Structure formats: C-alpha cells, structure tokens
Coordinates of C-alpha atoms in Angstrom, one line a residue:
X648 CA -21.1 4.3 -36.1
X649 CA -24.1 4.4 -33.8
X650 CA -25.8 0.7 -32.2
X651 CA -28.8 2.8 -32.2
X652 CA -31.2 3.4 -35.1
X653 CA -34.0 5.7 -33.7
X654 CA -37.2 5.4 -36.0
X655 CA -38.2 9.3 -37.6
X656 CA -41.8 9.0 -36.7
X657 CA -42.3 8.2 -33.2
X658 CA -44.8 10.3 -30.6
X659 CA -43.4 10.9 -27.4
X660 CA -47.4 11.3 -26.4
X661 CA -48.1 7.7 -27.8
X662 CA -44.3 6.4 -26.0
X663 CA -45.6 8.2 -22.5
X664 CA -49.0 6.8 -22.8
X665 CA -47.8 3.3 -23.5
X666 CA -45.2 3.4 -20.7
X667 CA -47.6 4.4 -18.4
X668 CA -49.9 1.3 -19.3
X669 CA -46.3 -0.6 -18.8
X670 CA -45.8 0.9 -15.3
X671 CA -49.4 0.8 -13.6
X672 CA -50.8 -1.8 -11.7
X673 CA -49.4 -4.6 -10.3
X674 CA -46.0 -5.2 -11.9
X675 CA -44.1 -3.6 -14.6
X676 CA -43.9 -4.8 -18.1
X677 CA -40.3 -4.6 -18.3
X678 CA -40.0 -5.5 -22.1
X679 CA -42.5 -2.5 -23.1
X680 CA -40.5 -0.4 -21.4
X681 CA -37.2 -1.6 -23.1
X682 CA -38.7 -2.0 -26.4
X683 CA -39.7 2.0 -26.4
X684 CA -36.9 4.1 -24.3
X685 CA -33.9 1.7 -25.8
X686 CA -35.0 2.1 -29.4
X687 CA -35.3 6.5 -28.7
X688 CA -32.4 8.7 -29.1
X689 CA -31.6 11.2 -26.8
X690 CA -34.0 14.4 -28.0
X691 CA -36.8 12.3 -28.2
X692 CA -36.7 10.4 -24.8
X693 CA -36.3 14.0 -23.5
X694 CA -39.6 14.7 -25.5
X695 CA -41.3 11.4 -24.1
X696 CA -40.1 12.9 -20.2
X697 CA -41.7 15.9 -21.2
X698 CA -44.6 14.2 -22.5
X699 CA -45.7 12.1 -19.6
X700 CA -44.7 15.1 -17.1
X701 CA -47.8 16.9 -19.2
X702 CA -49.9 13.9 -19.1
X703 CA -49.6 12.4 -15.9
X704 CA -48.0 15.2 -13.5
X705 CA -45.1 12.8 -12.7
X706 CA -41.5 12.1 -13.2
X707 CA -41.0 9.1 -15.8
X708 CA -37.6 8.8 -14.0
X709 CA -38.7 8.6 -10.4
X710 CA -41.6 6.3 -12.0
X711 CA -38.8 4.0 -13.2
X712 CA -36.8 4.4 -10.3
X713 CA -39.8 2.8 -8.2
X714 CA -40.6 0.0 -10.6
X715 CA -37.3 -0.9 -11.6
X716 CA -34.2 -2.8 -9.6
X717 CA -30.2 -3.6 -9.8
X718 CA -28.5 -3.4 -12.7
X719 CA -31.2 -3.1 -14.7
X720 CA -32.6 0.0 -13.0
X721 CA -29.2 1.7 -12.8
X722 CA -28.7 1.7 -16.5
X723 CA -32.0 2.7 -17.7
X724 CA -32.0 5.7 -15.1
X725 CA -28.7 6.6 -16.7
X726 CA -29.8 5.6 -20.2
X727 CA -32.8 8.3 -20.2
X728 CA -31.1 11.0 -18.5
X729 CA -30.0 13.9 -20.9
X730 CA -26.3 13.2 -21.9
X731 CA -24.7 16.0 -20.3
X732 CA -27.0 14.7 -17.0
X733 CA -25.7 11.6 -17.9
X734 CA -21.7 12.9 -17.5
X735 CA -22.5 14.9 -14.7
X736 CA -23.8 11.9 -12.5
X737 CA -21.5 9.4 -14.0
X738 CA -18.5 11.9 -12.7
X739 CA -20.2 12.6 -9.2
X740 CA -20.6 8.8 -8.6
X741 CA -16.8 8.6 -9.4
X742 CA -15.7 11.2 -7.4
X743 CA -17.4 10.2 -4.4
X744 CA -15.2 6.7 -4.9
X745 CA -12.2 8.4 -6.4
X746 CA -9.7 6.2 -4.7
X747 CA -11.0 3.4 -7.0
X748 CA -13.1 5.1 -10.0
X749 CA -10.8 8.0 -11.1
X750 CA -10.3 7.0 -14.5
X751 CA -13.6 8.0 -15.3
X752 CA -13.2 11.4 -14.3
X753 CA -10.4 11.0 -17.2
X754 CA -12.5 9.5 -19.6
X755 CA -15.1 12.2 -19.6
X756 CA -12.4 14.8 -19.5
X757 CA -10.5 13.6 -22.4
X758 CA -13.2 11.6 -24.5
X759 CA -15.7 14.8 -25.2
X760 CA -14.8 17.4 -27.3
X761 CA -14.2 20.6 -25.4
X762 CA -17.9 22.4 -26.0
X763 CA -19.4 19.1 -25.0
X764 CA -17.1 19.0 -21.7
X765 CA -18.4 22.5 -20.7
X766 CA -22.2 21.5 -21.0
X767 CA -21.3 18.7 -19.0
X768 CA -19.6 21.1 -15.9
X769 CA -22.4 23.5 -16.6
X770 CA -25.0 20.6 -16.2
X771 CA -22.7 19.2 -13.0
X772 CA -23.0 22.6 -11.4
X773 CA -26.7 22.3 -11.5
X774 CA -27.3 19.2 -10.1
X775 CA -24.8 19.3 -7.2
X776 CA -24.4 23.1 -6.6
X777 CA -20.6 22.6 -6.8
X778 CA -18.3 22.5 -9.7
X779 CA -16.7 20.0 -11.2
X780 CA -13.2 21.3 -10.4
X781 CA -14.1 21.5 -6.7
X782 CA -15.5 18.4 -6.1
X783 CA -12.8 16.3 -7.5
X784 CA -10.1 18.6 -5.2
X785 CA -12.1 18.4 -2.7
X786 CA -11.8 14.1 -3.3
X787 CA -8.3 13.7 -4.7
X788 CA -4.8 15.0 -3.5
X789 CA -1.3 15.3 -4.6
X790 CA -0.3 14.9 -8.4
X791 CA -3.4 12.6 -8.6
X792 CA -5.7 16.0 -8.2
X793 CA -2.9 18.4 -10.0
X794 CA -3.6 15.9 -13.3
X795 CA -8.0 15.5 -12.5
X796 CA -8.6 18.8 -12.1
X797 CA -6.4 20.0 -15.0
X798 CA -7.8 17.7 -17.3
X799 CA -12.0 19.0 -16.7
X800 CA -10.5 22.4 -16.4
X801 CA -9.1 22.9 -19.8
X802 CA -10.9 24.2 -22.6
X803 CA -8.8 22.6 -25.7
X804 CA -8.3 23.8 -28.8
X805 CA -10.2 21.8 -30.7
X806 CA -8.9 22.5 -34.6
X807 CA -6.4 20.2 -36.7
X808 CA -3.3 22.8 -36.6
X809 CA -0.2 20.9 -35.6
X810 CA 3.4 22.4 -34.6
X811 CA 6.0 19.4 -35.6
X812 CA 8.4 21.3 -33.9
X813 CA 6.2 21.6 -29.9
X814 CA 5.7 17.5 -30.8
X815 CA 9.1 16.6 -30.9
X816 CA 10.2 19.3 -27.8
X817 CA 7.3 17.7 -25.7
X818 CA 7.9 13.9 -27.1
X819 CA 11.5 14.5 -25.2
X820 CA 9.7 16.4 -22.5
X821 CA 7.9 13.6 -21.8
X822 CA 10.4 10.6 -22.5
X823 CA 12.7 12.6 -20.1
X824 CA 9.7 12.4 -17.2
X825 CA 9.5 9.0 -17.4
X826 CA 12.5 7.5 -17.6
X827 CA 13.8 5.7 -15.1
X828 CA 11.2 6.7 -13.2
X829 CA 12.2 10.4 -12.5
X830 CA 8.9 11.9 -13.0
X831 CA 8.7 15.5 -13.8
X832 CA 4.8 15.1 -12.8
X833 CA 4.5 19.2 -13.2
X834 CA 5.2 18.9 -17.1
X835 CA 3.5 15.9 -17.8
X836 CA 0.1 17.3 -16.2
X837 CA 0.7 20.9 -18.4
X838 CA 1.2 19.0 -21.2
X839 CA -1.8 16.3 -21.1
X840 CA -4.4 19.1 -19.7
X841 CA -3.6 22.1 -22.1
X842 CA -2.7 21.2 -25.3
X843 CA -5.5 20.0 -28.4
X844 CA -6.1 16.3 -28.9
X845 CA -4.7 16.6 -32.4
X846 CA -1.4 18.2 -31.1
X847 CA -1.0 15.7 -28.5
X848 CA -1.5 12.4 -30.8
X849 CA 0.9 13.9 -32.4
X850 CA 3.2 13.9 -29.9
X851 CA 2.6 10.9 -28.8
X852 CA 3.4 9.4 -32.4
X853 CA 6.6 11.4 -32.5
X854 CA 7.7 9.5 -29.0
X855 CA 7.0 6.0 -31.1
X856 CA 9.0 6.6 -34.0
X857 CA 11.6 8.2 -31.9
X858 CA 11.8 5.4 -29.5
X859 CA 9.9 2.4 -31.0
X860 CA 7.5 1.8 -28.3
X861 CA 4.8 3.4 -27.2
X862 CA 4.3 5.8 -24.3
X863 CA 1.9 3.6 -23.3
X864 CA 3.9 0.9 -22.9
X865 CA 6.2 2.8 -21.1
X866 CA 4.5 4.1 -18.3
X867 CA 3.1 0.9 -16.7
X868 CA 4.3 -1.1 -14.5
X869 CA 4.2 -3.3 -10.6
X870 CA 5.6 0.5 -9.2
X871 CA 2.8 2.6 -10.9
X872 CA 0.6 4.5 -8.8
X873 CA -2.8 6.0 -9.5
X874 CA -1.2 9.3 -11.0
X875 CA 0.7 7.2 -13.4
X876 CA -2.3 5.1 -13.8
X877 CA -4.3 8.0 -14.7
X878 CA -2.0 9.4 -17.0
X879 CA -1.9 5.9 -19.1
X880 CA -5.8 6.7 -19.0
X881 CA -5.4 10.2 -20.3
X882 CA -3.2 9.2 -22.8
X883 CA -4.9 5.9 -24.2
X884 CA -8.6 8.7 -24.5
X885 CA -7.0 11.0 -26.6
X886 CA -5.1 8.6 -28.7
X887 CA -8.2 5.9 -29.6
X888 CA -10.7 6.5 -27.5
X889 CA -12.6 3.1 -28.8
X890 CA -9.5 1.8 -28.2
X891 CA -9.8 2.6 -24.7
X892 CA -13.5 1.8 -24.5
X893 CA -13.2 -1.9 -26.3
X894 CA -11.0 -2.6 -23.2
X895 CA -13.0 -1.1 -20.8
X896 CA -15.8 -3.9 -22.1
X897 CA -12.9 -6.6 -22.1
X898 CA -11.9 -6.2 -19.0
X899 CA -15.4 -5.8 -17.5
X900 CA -16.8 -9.2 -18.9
X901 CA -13.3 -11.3 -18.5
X902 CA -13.0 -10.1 -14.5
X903 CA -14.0 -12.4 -11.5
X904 CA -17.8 -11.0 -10.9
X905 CA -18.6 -8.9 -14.2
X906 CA -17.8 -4.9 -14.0
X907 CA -21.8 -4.1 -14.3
X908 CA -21.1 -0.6 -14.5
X909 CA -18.2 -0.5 -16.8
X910 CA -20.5 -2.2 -19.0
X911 CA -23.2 -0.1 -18.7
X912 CA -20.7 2.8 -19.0
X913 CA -19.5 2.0 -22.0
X914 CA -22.9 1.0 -23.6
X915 CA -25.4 4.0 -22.4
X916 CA -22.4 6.6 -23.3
X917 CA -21.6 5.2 -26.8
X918 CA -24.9 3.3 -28.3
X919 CA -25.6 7.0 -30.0
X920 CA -21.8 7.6 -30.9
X921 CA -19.7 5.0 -31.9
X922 CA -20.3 1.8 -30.4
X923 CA -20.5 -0.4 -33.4
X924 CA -17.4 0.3 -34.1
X925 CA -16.4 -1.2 -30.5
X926 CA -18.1 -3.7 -30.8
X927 CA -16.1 -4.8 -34.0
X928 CA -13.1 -4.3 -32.3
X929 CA -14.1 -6.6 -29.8
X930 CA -14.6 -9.2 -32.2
X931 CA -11.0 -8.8 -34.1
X932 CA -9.4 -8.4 -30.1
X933 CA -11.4 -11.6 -28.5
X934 CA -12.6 -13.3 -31.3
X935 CA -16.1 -13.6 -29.3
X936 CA -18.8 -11.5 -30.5
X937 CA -19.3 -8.6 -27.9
X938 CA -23.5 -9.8 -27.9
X939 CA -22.5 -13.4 -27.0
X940 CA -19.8 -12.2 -24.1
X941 CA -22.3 -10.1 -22.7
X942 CA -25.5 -12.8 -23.3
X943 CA -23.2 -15.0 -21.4
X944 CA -21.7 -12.9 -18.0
X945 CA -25.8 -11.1 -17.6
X946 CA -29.2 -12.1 -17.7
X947 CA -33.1 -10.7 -17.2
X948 CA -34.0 -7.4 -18.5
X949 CA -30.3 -5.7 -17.6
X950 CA -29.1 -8.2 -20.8
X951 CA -32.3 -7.6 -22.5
X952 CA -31.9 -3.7 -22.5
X953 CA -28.0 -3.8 -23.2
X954 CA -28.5 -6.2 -26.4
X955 CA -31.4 -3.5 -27.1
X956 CA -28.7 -1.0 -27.4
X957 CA -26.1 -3.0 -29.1
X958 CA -29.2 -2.8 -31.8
X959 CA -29.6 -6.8 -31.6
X960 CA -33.6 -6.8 -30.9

C-alpha cells in the first residue's frame, strides 16, 4: 500500500501559482512547498511542472534547485522528477560511484517489472546520450559487470508460468556454484539475468527445502566480494523486494552518520507503491516506529518532507 493519498481535485494552475508565491522574494517558504508537491502523485506534479512552465516561463525544478539546500533539496529534486527520470538519475549517480553504490543498479534492475525497466533505459538514454548497458560497462569490470549489465539488459518474462522441473535443475545449478566457494560465476549470472521473477523465487524456494537454509544465507560471508555481494542483492529483490527495502531503511538510520540517500531512496521510490507496507515491517523487525527512527536521526524540512511522504502530516 501507497504512504501517499493524493487528493482527486487539485489544480496544477492553483499548485504552480501558490509555489511561486512560496519561491519569490526573499526566502522560500519551505512548508508551502512541502505541503503541495509531497501531497501530489506523480501525473499531477508533472501537470503542476507543466503548469508553471506555462505561467511563468521557468523550470519549477531549476526554481527548487536555486531555493532549496542539502538533503532536503536532493530529495525533493528527485521527488518531482517523473519516475522513470527518477531511475534514470538515481542509476547514473550510481554508476558514476559504482565501486561503492552498485547495488542500486541491482535494485532498479530487479525491483521494476520488465516494461517499467525499459522506460526507465529509454528515459536514461535521453538524459545522458548513452545507454544504460554502456555506462555501467564502461564503470564496472569482471564478473561484477558480466552480472550489472545482464541484469538491465534482460527483458523478463513477466507471467506466473513455472517449470518445477528448470527450478530443481537450476536450485543444484546454483548450490553446486556456491559451494565451497567454487563459483561457476557464468551460470549464476544466466540464471539471475534471464529467467522471470516467478521462475526464479521458485528456484530459490526449491534450494530451501532441499537444503534448509536459504541461498541467502549461503552466499555471504568475510570472503565475499562485490560480485557475490551483488548477487545476494539480486536475489533478496526478486524474492521480497520490501524485504530488501525495510533493510535498506534499517541499515540507513542504525549506521554511524545516517545513509541520507538510502533513506531518501527508499522513501521517493516507494511512497506511491508500497511503502506502508515497509514501514510495518519495520515496526515488527525494530520494534521502533519507522516515523520516530527517522524523526530522531534528521531534522528541518528534509524530516518534514520525508514524514510528508510517510503520509504523517
């Protein structure tokens, strides 16, 4: 379930005209411009950009860009791009620091359905005049860039058929990669980056009851380098993706010096999605409600705009 609740009978011509009185003059009125854009879904901030584009003959973006700082400014410039923008520059700024941020170029990959993962190379392609598959070659290298560029190069299946038979073939396929750490990386990157989601959940339940542990569990440990890393990523997507995203938020808010744009990640990417739902698995993992652990590791109009989105003012 979606944070956000949208309301049916806004006027992207009242929104731009009250932003602009929020942006003009000396200082910006921070809470105005909260209390409109976070409370919008996506089609109709797109209609309020195209409102005040009309009306004024500017950007709202670069308007927000110039009045806004830090955290704050960073998520609402990726909170009012279109979503497939929103992918596009949330992958480039990854690439650019794949070393570190690679698992996002997972998480897109294997989080969006496969229609929504072609908009989002089609969008990508626009904006940077390079496609997705080149750039993260271009940044990435070894079994690390065999796994990325498979995984945004597929184009899934994306029905509920399942062959028992391929689950239990590649459950052994893969239990035989990693054991004792003699990785066959070649068939655990055509397996991950070509089959449907469906197909490969169940595989991946056909490895627990054949073995009574997880894949998961399995893959991780000190040795583990970033393609194994990666492939825990890949895996832990497909399986429960707010799963995956609930630890994201953990692990941003429990680390030394809070993971600003995990957070904001997680929150801009889900509010119109799913992220109740994370945020009630937060609770039943941490026993903290998610609004107090953020209230508590932010502040100013970046916690403002983020408990905005979590649909708590």
């Amino acid at each position: 379930m979606a944070t956000l609740i949208a309301p049916s009978d806004h006027s992207p011509q009242e929104d731009a005209e009250a932003l602009r009185d929020a942006v003009k003059g000396w200082g910006t009125d921070e809470k105005a411009v909260i209390a409109i854009l976070c409370h919008r879904d996506a089609y109709q901030r797109q209609l309020i950009r195209e409102a005040y584009q009309d009306l004024y003959e500017e950007d709202l973006i670069k308007r927000l860009e110039s009045e806004l700082s830090g955290d704050f400014e960073s998520a609402m410039y990726r909170w009012i791009l279109e979503p497939a923008e929103r992918y596009a520059l949330l992958a480039n700024v990854a690439i650019r620091n794949a070393s570190k941020d690679y698992h996002v170029i997972v998480e897109i990959s294997c989080v969006l359905d496969p229609e929504e993962l072609l908009v989002v190379k089609r969008a990508y392609q626009n904006r940077y005049k390079h496609s997705l598959e080149e750039d993260v070659a271009a940044h990435t290298s070894g079994h690390l860039r065999q796994l990325l560029v498979g995984l945004v190069s597929t184009f899934r299946y994306g029905g509920d058929e399942i062959n028992a038979r391929l689950a239990k073939n590649e459950a052994d396929i893969l239990h035989e990669a990693i054991k004792d750490k003699k990785h066959n990386h070649e068939e655990v990157i055509r397996v991950l980056s070509t089959r449907s989601k469906t197909q490969l959940v169940a595989t991946f339940n056909r490895y627990r009851d054949e073995h009574g542990i997880s894949i998961t569990k399995k893959l991780l440990d000190e040795e583990s380098d970033d393609f194994l890393k990666a492939v825990h990523v890949a895996i832990r997507c497909i399986n429960d993706h707010k799963k995956y995203y609930e630890k994201v938020l953990r692990n941003a808010i429990k680390r030394v010096g809070t993971d600003e744009d995990g957070l904001t990640r997680v929150f801009v990417t889900r509010a119109e999605k799913d992220l109740k739902d994370i945020e009630e698995l937060y609770y039943k993992r941490n026993s903290v409600h998610l609004e107090d652990a953020v209230a508590k590791e932010i502040s100013g109009d970046y916690k403002r705009m983020l408990l905005t989105l979590l649909g708590k003012h």
